[in-house]
């Protein structure tokens, strides 16, 4: 390897010195010799505040005593959406504050050992949350899908109630300034509506599930602790480069040992500095699933702090060494062209709604692999960190989307909305920056980008995101309406959704080749940027059949996909770099005349059974994967996984 090439990698990395500094760092809680984790998953007490103003809980200070002392409570599982847990339709469609409470026995040592920090962390709650411990407010957070935490050591030591009481109030109301936005509409005509009737209007196509969706837990660290780690990787020939930066809280000077460890447990590089570049000889790169015989290779970087006393902190972070870049016609991972053959998903299932559920997560990964999908987009919000960790390990490539969905009202382009959107991007990048699977940020889905303020809004949002993370491309997802291209000049990759022969020219599949060709030529012609078909598809009610195909049957869904695929095959020779089906599985939506118990564009049913389209997609994706010619024979389709 030429010396200049090696230096090239180093210089590239050193230029990234100032990145990733925004956002409140929240390392994923991991156990280590210095850190304990106590999960609070299970049954919590629950009450929805059904008072007309939804404010009784605050007026009567429900957080000050046990919830059961201020009124009736029911059992509520955490994590889970509360909407589908009971038989009560008013709870399914509830808008306003709900109250959760759980008592926890905190290990005595956590209370007596002043050198231990005790942190309460909520993986995500929809959408506005306030948290009290023993009646003392410890945290307030706006927005779902992202974690927040509070150090509670001083509160639990003050009046060591046994057990200690955690109360969380969560409000799912959406306004013009929230993400996603929504409006509350009161109907005061009492000849038509009952007294106090109001609805939550939303401008997105999934059920507005609410509650505590991801695990709540307590974890400990020593007083001096690893607060954040940022890792950026590169390579040159067989040398891997891991640029890292560790931030420490709770001590002005500490001794540090940073070690990079391979999968077999061998130390491959180390340092005593809080930032620097670790070099890995004979590097094993992180490769996507089906692009390499050994996908998802992870090292781990172990940070060990010694503050001179006996207590030390140890934190280990998985690290995949890979690069991402974009040309005018290609998406490159490790300098090799990568074609996205994948899906759009939702966090959605029967009963649990958006609650994190391990059996579902593992089933979905098995289905992704069966399908031959190498990627997905986290439509339309950040998914659980546990899911991204699976992607890292299995080599599933991710387009990581923020909850900027349904920005349709001109009032949602104001300064307050933009400021919140920027904060959410800070939180998202801060949470997900170290995942090798995350290769691109998506700042919004199908906003009304033809509106006047949209240009300033998206220019600011996209440039802010690029400044946060110069190592990954940025996109925003547009529909095929060419008038909505206001964000396109600023993005690195154009992502277009279209539903030809469905929302337009319903039943006329003969328009697909013409309209899809026009779509691609327009966008590429104007912007000369690579394009991903980020959504396409058709609803199919499982088991509904018709030949010749008609809308809503499995045959129609299959035929729409095949027509799209013909055009993709022409365009992927030039500038189309990916195709993501809408959707992986059927999912729940608001009730409405276009939805028969939810959106049925899944290639799997909501219960994860394949429709005819799944087999079409499976054949195609394995064929596309085999074209790379880099798969060992045993991974070739058909195979048993
Ligand atoms: C879209 C949206 C997605 C919808 C889908 C549909 O363009 O991005 O959220 O669910 O269309 O099925 O209408």
XYZ file of C-alpha atoms and ligand atoms in Angstrom:
654
model
C 0.000 0.000 0.000
C 1.361 3.426 -0.932
C 2.218 5.690 2.028
C 0.185 8.490 0.419
C -2.886 6.260 0.390
C -2.500 5.479 4.083
C -2.080 9.149 4.847
C -5.098 9.932 2.707
C -7.256 7.856 5.043
C -5.790 9.503 8.125
C -6.194 13.027 6.793
C -9.810 12.279 5.845
C -10.456 11.106 9.374
C -8.682 13.990 11.072
C -10.789 16.470 9.109
C -13.793 15.077 10.963
C -12.540 16.278 14.308
C -15.325 18.720 15.029
C -18.282 16.529 14.126
C -21.036 14.904 16.138
C -20.864 17.374 18.980
C -24.559 18.267 19.221
C -27.231 16.371 21.076
C -27.368 14.988 24.545
C -25.113 11.917 24.466
C -26.964 8.803 25.546
C -24.821 5.714 25.256
C -26.932 2.559 25.102
C -26.998 1.102 28.633
C -24.752 -1.954 28.723
C -23.695 -4.064 31.658
C -19.991 -4.196 32.439
C -17.835 -4.878 35.464
C -18.568 -1.300 36.549
C -22.190 -0.919 35.390
C -25.372 -2.674 36.451
C -28.688 -2.594 34.597
C -32.105 -3.238 36.131
C -34.981 -3.554 33.645
C -38.378 -2.289 34.716
C -40.264 -4.164 31.989
C -43.428 -5.935 33.057
C -46.658 -4.789 34.621
C -47.167 -1.166 35.567
C -50.246 0.487 37.120
C -52.060 2.652 34.617
C -54.820 5.224 34.412
C -55.951 7.418 31.509
C -57.011 10.885 32.624
C -60.450 11.012 31.051
C -61.429 14.294 32.724
C -62.754 16.837 30.168
C -59.570 18.918 30.315
C -57.346 15.834 30.698
C -55.709 17.798 33.492
C -57.041 16.195 36.644
C -53.839 14.239 37.207
C -51.864 17.473 37.536
C -54.555 19.299 39.528
C -54.708 16.459 42.020
C -50.982 15.705 41.861
C -51.324 11.995 41.073
C -47.542 11.716 41.179
C -47.421 12.560 44.911
C -48.820 9.277 46.150
C -49.422 5.762 44.880
C -51.625 5.909 41.795
C -54.089 3.477 43.328
C -54.729 5.959 46.129
C -56.123 8.581 43.727
C -58.476 6.375 41.721
C -58.847 3.069 39.903
C -55.878 1.593 38.036
C -55.479 -1.228 35.535
C -52.515 -3.450 34.656
C -50.505 -2.177 31.707
C -47.537 -3.990 30.162
C -44.354 -2.029 29.483
C -43.107 -1.892 26.806
C -46.301 -1.790 24.709
C -48.752 0.669 23.237
C -51.761 0.896 25.535
C -54.285 1.221 22.677
C -54.990 -2.442 21.876
C -54.545 -3.919 25.350
C -58.123 -3.574 26.618
C -61.633 -3.934 25.196
C -62.296 -0.237 25.767
C -62.655 1.706 22.479
C -62.209 5.014 24.317
C -58.761 3.880 25.443
C -57.842 2.688 21.958
C -58.573 6.147 20.553
C -57.622 8.122 23.656
C -55.990 11.540 23.284
C -54.388 13.214 26.291
C -52.449 12.303 29.427
C -52.099 8.731 30.640
C -50.326 7.823 33.875
C -48.015 4.891 34.494
C -46.565 3.862 37.818
C -44.208 1.164 38.995
C -42.566 0.489 42.335
C -38.960 -0.640 42.310
C -36.767 -2.162 44.949
C -33.412 -0.474 44.534
C -30.406 -2.518 45.716
C -29.238 -1.147 49.096
C -25.701 -0.670 47.829
C -26.909 1.775 45.156
C -28.292 3.903 47.985
C -25.405 3.702 50.397
C -22.557 3.994 47.911
C -22.244 7.709 47.167
C -19.763 6.818 44.433
C -22.510 5.231 42.327
C -24.566 7.213 39.824
C -28.083 5.829 39.391
C -29.762 6.719 36.102
C -33.382 6.197 35.062
C -33.758 5.752 31.331
C -36.851 5.598 29.137
C -36.208 4.001 25.719
C -39.128 5.935 24.191
C -42.594 7.161 25.121
C -45.190 8.799 22.868
C -44.976 11.737 22.747
C -44.574 14.137 25.675
C -43.374 12.656 28.947
C -42.891 13.806 32.515
C -41.181 11.535 35.032
C -41.272 11.655 38.845
C -39.402 9.529 41.357
C -40.977 9.394 44.812
C -43.054 12.416 43.786
C -40.059 14.505 42.687
C -39.937 15.540 39.043
C -36.739 14.237 37.436
C -37.289 14.489 33.672
C -39.427 16.007 30.946
C -39.047 15.099 27.281
C -40.712 16.083 24.046
C -41.046 13.609 21.202
C -41.449 9.865 20.789
C -39.081 7.272 19.284
C -35.959 8.520 21.092
C -34.586 7.857 24.580
C -34.222 10.208 27.503
C -32.809 9.792 30.996
C -32.261 11.419 34.379
C -29.798 10.865 37.164
C -31.875 10.021 40.226
C -29.250 9.131 42.860
C -29.832 12.243 44.975
C -33.630 11.770 44.912
C -33.605 8.154 45.995
C -30.996 8.800 48.671
C -32.889 11.766 50.117
C -35.793 9.827 51.551
C -34.981 6.216 50.841
C -38.553 5.003 50.430
C -38.644 1.261 49.995
C -39.709 0.507 47.358
C -39.111 3.635 45.308
C -41.954 4.859 43.099
C -41.545 5.785 39.437
C -44.454 7.723 37.875
C -44.533 8.597 34.179
C -47.227 10.774 32.595
C -47.371 10.552 28.804
C -49.378 12.708 26.422
C -49.930 11.681 22.784
C -51.450 14.970 21.586
C -49.960 16.186 18.309
C -49.869 19.864 17.416
C -48.586 21.884 14.483
C -45.196 22.120 16.209
C -44.719 18.467 17.185
C -43.058 15.782 15.060
C -45.065 14.355 13.503
C -47.434 17.305 13.401
C -51.198 17.121 13.924
C -54.107 19.324 14.978
C -56.874 19.029 17.544
C -60.291 19.907 16.189
C -63.263 20.583 18.468
C -66.782 19.941 17.103
C -69.144 22.196 19.002
C -72.370 21.650 17.000
C -74.346 19.689 19.559
C -76.979 18.693 17.010
C -74.229 16.520 15.529
C -71.672 15.768 18.234
C -71.708 14.975 21.945
C -70.525 17.667 24.339
C -66.758 18.195 24.385
C -66.231 16.143 21.201
C -62.867 16.579 19.542
C -60.651 14.663 17.158
C -56.909 14.455 16.643
C -56.209 15.112 12.963
C -53.028 13.493 11.689
C -51.425 13.677 8.267
C -49.675 10.325 8.224
C -50.828 6.821 7.416
C -50.217 4.742 10.536
C -52.122 4.341 13.764
C -51.114 6.919 16.342
C -50.070 4.316 18.908
C -49.095 5.701 22.298
C -47.636 4.746 25.654
C -44.241 3.548 26.835
C -42.921 1.774 23.759
C -39.421 0.759 24.777
C -37.860 -0.533 27.965
C -37.590 1.634 31.052
C -34.554 0.813 33.117
C -32.250 1.831 35.891
C -28.526 1.619 35.391
C -25.478 2.598 37.361
C -22.090 4.063 36.567
C -19.240 5.171 38.814
C -18.986 8.908 39.571
C -16.351 9.366 36.872
C -17.813 7.746 33.792
C -17.673 7.379 30.035
C -20.302 9.828 28.862
C -19.978 9.417 25.113
C -17.921 7.718 22.418
C -17.830 8.731 18.781
C -16.315 6.440 16.205
C -15.647 7.167 12.537
C -14.000 4.536 10.366
C -12.014 4.330 7.161
C -9.545 1.930 5.574
C -6.774 1.850 3.091
C -5.796 -1.466 1.526
C -5.687 -3.891 4.430
C -5.335 -1.248 7.163
C -8.485 -0.267 9.030
C -8.623 3.153 10.684
C -10.845 3.784 13.690
C -10.958 7.404 14.697
C -12.489 7.715 18.143
C -13.247 10.354 20.704
C -14.253 9.612 24.285
C -15.928 12.143 26.501
C -15.778 11.733 30.249
C -17.884 13.270 33.004
C -17.345 13.421 36.735
C -13.562 13.838 36.822
C -11.200 16.483 35.538
C -8.327 14.098 34.985
C -8.527 10.390 34.374
C -6.294 7.699 33.034
C -7.792 5.952 30.087
C -7.137 2.724 28.251
C -8.829 2.276 24.890
C -8.654 -1.180 23.329
C -10.001 -2.450 20.030
C -10.901 -6.126 20.281
C -11.758 -8.481 17.411
C -14.531 -11.073 17.342
C -12.225 -13.719 18.787
C -11.379 -11.539 21.767
C -7.903 -10.512 20.594
C -6.682 -6.978 21.155
C -5.838 -5.530 17.727
C -4.993 -1.941 18.694
C -4.888 0.200 21.805
C -4.176 3.672 23.117
C -4.064 5.683 26.333
C -5.514 8.848 24.807
C -9.102 10.072 24.918
C -9.074 10.581 21.164
C -7.016 9.335 18.287
C -6.863 6.868 15.448
C -6.492 3.141 16.000
C -4.932 1.192 13.129
C -5.992 -2.360 12.407
C -3.741 -4.537 10.287
C -5.491 -7.123 8.069
C -8.773 -5.424 8.787
C -12.038 -7.323 8.482
C -14.468 -4.838 7.021
C -18.149 -4.550 7.890
C -20.092 -5.723 4.837
C -23.823 -5.789 4.112
C -25.751 -9.053 4.073
C -25.443 -10.835 0.683
C -22.548 -8.623 -0.411
C -19.912 -10.724 1.279
C -19.535 -14.196 2.748
C -18.899 -12.734 6.205
C -21.355 -9.842 6.642
C -21.734 -7.668 9.731
C -18.248 -8.162 11.160
C -17.970 -6.236 14.413
C -14.999 -5.326 16.540
C -15.576 -3.759 19.910
C -13.904 -0.740 21.392
C -13.460 -1.051 25.128
C -12.925 2.130 27.117
C -11.547 1.732 30.628
C -11.324 4.763 32.908
C -9.175 4.883 36.000
C -9.593 7.978 38.137
C -6.891 7.116 40.646
C -9.279 5.652 43.204
C -10.421 2.053 43.205
C -13.501 2.736 41.114
C -13.184 2.545 37.399
C -15.633 2.630 34.517
C -15.670 0.171 31.636
C -17.823 0.553 28.540
C -17.691 -1.535 25.336
C -19.123 -0.374 22.033
C -19.462 -2.565 18.916
C -17.621 -1.088 15.930
C -17.946 -1.989 12.259
C -15.214 -0.670 9.981
C -16.652 0.527 6.704
C -16.967 3.577 4.475
C -19.933 5.109 2.693
C -19.860 7.502 -0.248
C -22.045 8.677 -3.103
C -21.294 9.607 -6.709
C -23.753 11.029 -9.243
C -24.851 7.500 -10.151
C -23.767 5.178 -7.352
C -23.951 4.439 -3.657
C -20.662 2.962 -2.482
C -20.017 0.881 0.613
C -16.314 0.137 1.082
C -15.826 1.664 -2.393
C -18.027 -1.009 -4.015
C -21.409 -0.215 -5.606
C -24.261 -1.093 -3.284
C -27.795 -1.627 -4.600
C -30.563 -1.346 -1.995
C -32.942 -4.288 -2.450
C -35.001 -3.926 0.632
C -38.156 -2.901 2.397
C -39.885 -0.157 4.314
C -41.106 -1.224 7.711
C -43.148 -0.040 10.643
C -42.840 -0.845 14.308
C -46.285 -2.410 14.382
C -47.968 -5.630 15.411
C -51.137 -7.085 16.875
C -51.834 -6.224 20.517
C -48.405 -4.652 21.174
C -48.822 -1.806 18.673
C -45.422 -0.127 18.635
C -44.113 -1.824 21.784
C -40.692 -3.460 21.510
C -41.124 -7.214 21.273
C -38.175 -9.605 20.867
C -40.061 -12.521 19.235
C -41.360 -10.094 16.601
C -37.936 -8.531 16.027
C -36.244 -11.894 15.516
C -39.067 -13.144 13.277
C -38.766 -10.012 11.135
C -35.029 -10.481 10.733
C -35.580 -14.083 9.699
C -38.124 -12.912 7.132
C -35.784 -10.204 5.834
C -33.093 -12.816 5.298
C -35.525 -15.263 3.704
C -36.605 -12.492 1.343
C -33.003 -11.679 0.418
C -33.484 -8.085 1.591
C -30.213 -6.297 2.293
C -31.675 -3.054 3.671
C -34.615 -1.176 5.128
C -35.697 2.335 5.802
C -36.981 3.162 9.287
C -40.184 4.650 7.864
C -41.356 6.991 9.397
C -39.434 7.453 12.659
C -36.350 6.136 14.494
C -36.634 2.467 15.422
C -35.460 0.902 18.663
C -31.708 0.763 19.228
C -32.100 -2.971 19.792
C -33.227 -3.252 16.140
C -30.244 -1.251 14.875
C -27.931 -3.508 16.882
C -29.453 -6.494 15.058
C -28.814 -4.685 11.754
C -25.180 -4.128 12.721
C -24.739 -7.820 13.522
C -26.580 -9.179 10.481
C -25.326 -6.647 7.953
C -28.737 -5.150 7.185
C -28.226 -1.636 5.803
C -30.419 1.135 7.248
C -31.741 4.467 6.029
C -32.436 6.120 9.380
C -35.486 8.387 9.289
C -36.599 11.005 11.795
C -40.309 11.432 12.640
C -40.711 14.268 10.113
C -43.754 12.691 8.513
C -46.959 14.470 7.528
C -45.559 18.014 7.431
C -48.399 19.282 5.266
C -49.637 22.489 6.934
C -47.853 25.744 6.160
C -47.858 26.571 9.896
C -45.617 23.543 10.488
C -42.832 25.250 8.540
C -42.449 28.026 11.156
C -39.451 28.705 13.378
C -40.748 26.740 16.365
C -41.290 23.650 14.203
C -37.889 23.998 12.573
C -36.157 24.433 15.951
C -37.796 21.247 17.236
C -36.953 19.361 14.030
C -33.290 20.388 14.423
C -33.319 19.187 18.044
C -34.761 15.842 16.983
C -32.021 15.440 14.359
C -29.452 16.220 17.084
C -30.927 13.509 19.282
C -31.160 11.024 16.429
C -27.605 11.512 15.164
C -26.289 11.464 18.704
C -28.074 8.150 19.372
C -27.302 6.362 16.093
C -23.972 7.816 14.895
C -21.940 4.724 15.810
C -24.041 2.106 14.011
C -22.206 0.794 10.929
C -25.568 -0.341 9.521
C -26.823 3.256 9.357
C -25.623 4.593 5.993
C -27.900 7.572 5.386
C -30.123 10.020 7.308
C -33.628 10.805 6.119
C -34.928 14.102 7.484
C -38.584 13.863 6.385
C -41.187 11.914 4.443
C -43.339 13.538 1.758
C -43.580 17.039 3.218
C -45.588 19.644 1.312
C -42.323 20.825 -0.170
C -44.037 22.917 -2.829
C -44.946 25.472 -0.148
C -42.962 28.673 -0.034
C -41.224 28.294 3.353
C -40.186 24.712 2.527
C -37.032 25.710 0.701
C -35.526 27.562 3.677
C -36.782 24.880 6.066
C -35.161 21.985 4.223
C -32.009 23.825 3.313
C -31.477 24.570 7.025
C -32.453 21.086 8.144
C -30.280 19.251 5.626
C -27.234 21.458 6.067
C -27.593 21.113 9.848
C -27.674 17.320 9.515
C -24.639 17.292 7.232
C -22.755 19.464 9.692
C -23.680 17.055 12.494
C -22.420 14.098 10.498
C -20.283 14.718 7.412
C -19.655 10.979 7.057
C -23.118 9.990 5.869
C -25.274 11.173 2.995
C -28.588 12.871 3.720
C -31.892 12.492 1.927
C -35.477 13.463 2.271
C -38.260 11.373 0.840
C -40.460 12.987 -1.765
C -43.537 11.814 -3.609
C -43.324 11.706 -7.375
C -44.961 15.145 -7.769
C -42.151 17.056 -9.404
C -43.417 20.350 -7.977
C -42.303 19.128 -4.543
C -38.608 19.138 -5.338
C -37.640 22.015 -3.027
C -35.385 19.850 -0.863
C -33.737 18.065 -3.798
C -30.931 20.584 -4.433
C -29.577 19.949 -0.923
C -29.751 16.162 -0.619
C -27.108 13.628 -1.673
C -29.517 10.947 -2.845
C -33.010 11.449 -4.276
C -35.615 9.178 -2.739
C -38.951 9.057 -4.591
C -42.218 7.378 -3.617
C -44.811 6.606 -6.284
C -48.010 4.610 -6.550
C -48.794 4.507 -10.277
C -51.928 2.496 -11.088
C -53.007 2.857 -7.465
C -53.604 6.409 -6.243
C -53.341 7.625 -9.844
C -55.014 5.786 -12.730
C -56.324 3.071 -10.397
C -56.583 -0.295 -12.096
C -54.446 0.759 -15.110
C -51.168 -1.052 -14.796
C -50.369 -0.197 -18.405
C -49.370 3.323 -17.249
C -46.568 2.072 -15.015
C -43.771 1.723 -17.603
C -44.440 5.187 -19.037
C -44.993 7.063 -15.803
C -42.144 5.427 -13.931
C -39.755 6.115 -16.785
C -40.851 9.773 -16.836
C -40.413 10.010 -13.072
C -36.823 8.768 -13.202
C -35.841 10.827 -16.236
C -37.271 14.018 -14.692
C -35.493 13.690 -11.389
C -32.204 12.500 -12.791
C -32.335 14.973 -15.674
C -32.696 17.911 -13.325
C -30.439 16.884 -10.437
C -27.948 14.257 -11.659
C -28.073 12.469 -8.332
C -28.572 8.766 -7.720
C -32.190 7.757 -7.118
C -33.806 5.235 -4.802
C -37.403 4.179 -5.395
C -38.148 4.613 -1.720
C -41.786 3.387 -1.855
C -43.985 1.600 -4.377
C -46.647 -1.047 -4.023
C -50.342 -1.879 -3.907
C -52.776 -3.091 -1.258
C -53.668 -6.781 -1.242
C -56.120 -8.283 1.201
C -54.549 -11.674 2.038
C -56.508 -14.446 0.340
C -58.353 -12.191 -2.111
C -57.844 -13.470 -5.687
C -58.796 -12.460 -9.198
C -57.497 -13.236 -12.661
C -57.292 -10.994 -14.634
C -56.018 -9.034 -11.649
C -58.122 -6.342 -9.976
C -57.158 -3.966 -7.218
C -56.827 -5.337 -3.682
C -56.139 -8.900 -4.847
C -52.841 -10.723 -4.407
C -52.574 -11.011 -8.221
C -52.811 -7.238 -8.676
C -50.154 -6.542 -6.049
C -47.873 -9.078 -7.710
C -48.392 -7.626 -11.189
C -47.763 -4.039 -10.026
C -44.467 -5.126 -8.511
C -43.438 -6.925 -11.687
C -44.172 -3.868 -13.856
C -42.071 -1.676 -11.585
C -39.257 -4.229 -11.627
C -39.013 -4.119 -15.434
C -38.306 -0.388 -15.293
C -35.913 -0.731 -12.339
C -33.919 -3.234 -14.387
C -33.420 -0.677 -17.146
C -32.609 2.222 -14.854
C -30.350 0.437 -12.400
C -27.807 0.177 -15.209
C -27.576 3.963 -14.997
C -28.518 5.865 -11.830
C -31.199 3.958 -9.904
C -29.442 2.642 -6.805
C -32.238 0.940 -4.961
C -35.803 -0.221 -4.518
C -37.655 -0.448 -1.220
C -41.074 -2.081 -1.289
C -43.971 -0.439 0.550
C -44.393 -2.333 2.808
C -42.720 -5.263 4.520
C -45.930 -6.132 6.437
C -49.510 -4.908 6.737
C -49.900 -2.341 9.497
C -52.605 -0.560 11.438
C -53.870 2.877 10.433
C -56.544 5.321 11.428
C -60.020 4.120 10.430
C -61.035 5.499 7.032
C -62.735 4.627 3.783
C -59.488 3.691 2.017
C -58.264 1.328 4.730
C -59.748 -2.093 5.482
C -58.513 -2.668 9.057
C -55.228 -1.022 8.220
C -52.890 -0.605 5.272
C -52.615 -3.831 3.263
C -49.580 -3.036 1.121
C -47.466 -5.519 3.068
C -45.887 -8.414 1.206
C -46.445 -10.189 4.525
C -49.658 -9.992 6.473
C -49.596 -8.255 9.838
C -49.151 -11.741 11.327
C -46.068 -12.169 9.094
C -47.472 -14.715 6.635
C -46.328 -14.300 3.002
C -48.657 -13.095 0.265
C -47.969 -14.027 -3.372
C -45.909 -10.829 -3.764
C -43.422 -12.023 -1.143
C -42.374 -14.916 -3.404
C -41.916 -12.565 -6.395
C -39.770 -10.300 -4.311
C -37.796 -13.196 -2.886
C -36.864 -14.483 -6.312
C -35.875 -11.033 -7.459
C -33.814 -10.095 -4.425
C -31.823 -13.329 -4.471
C -31.229 -12.877 -8.197
C -29.980 -9.327 -7.594
C -27.751 -10.548 -4.770
C -26.306 -13.328 -6.898
C -25.401 -10.814 -9.595
C -22.725 -9.434 -7.301
C -21.033 -12.823 -7.766
C -19.507 -12.621 -4.297
C -21.674 -15.150 -2.514
C -20.434 -18.598 -1.633
C -22.604 -21.357 -3.154
C -24.332 -22.277 0.101
C -25.903 -18.841 0.457
C -27.394 -18.877 -3.025
C -31.146 -18.997 -3.433
C -32.974 -21.284 -2.928
C -31.529 -22.047 0.448
C -32.698 -22.771 3.922
C -31.793 -20.102 6.402
C -46.995 6.980 1.211
C -46.564 7.207 2.599
C -46.837 6.023 3.503
C -48.209 5.438 3.192
C -48.224 4.962 1.746
C -49.603 4.422 1.347
O -46.599 7.675 0.307
O -45.229 7.599 2.701
O -46.761 6.428 4.833
O -48.566 4.412 4.058
O -47.914 6.051 0.912
O -49.811 3.220 1.405
O -50.457 5.239 1.029
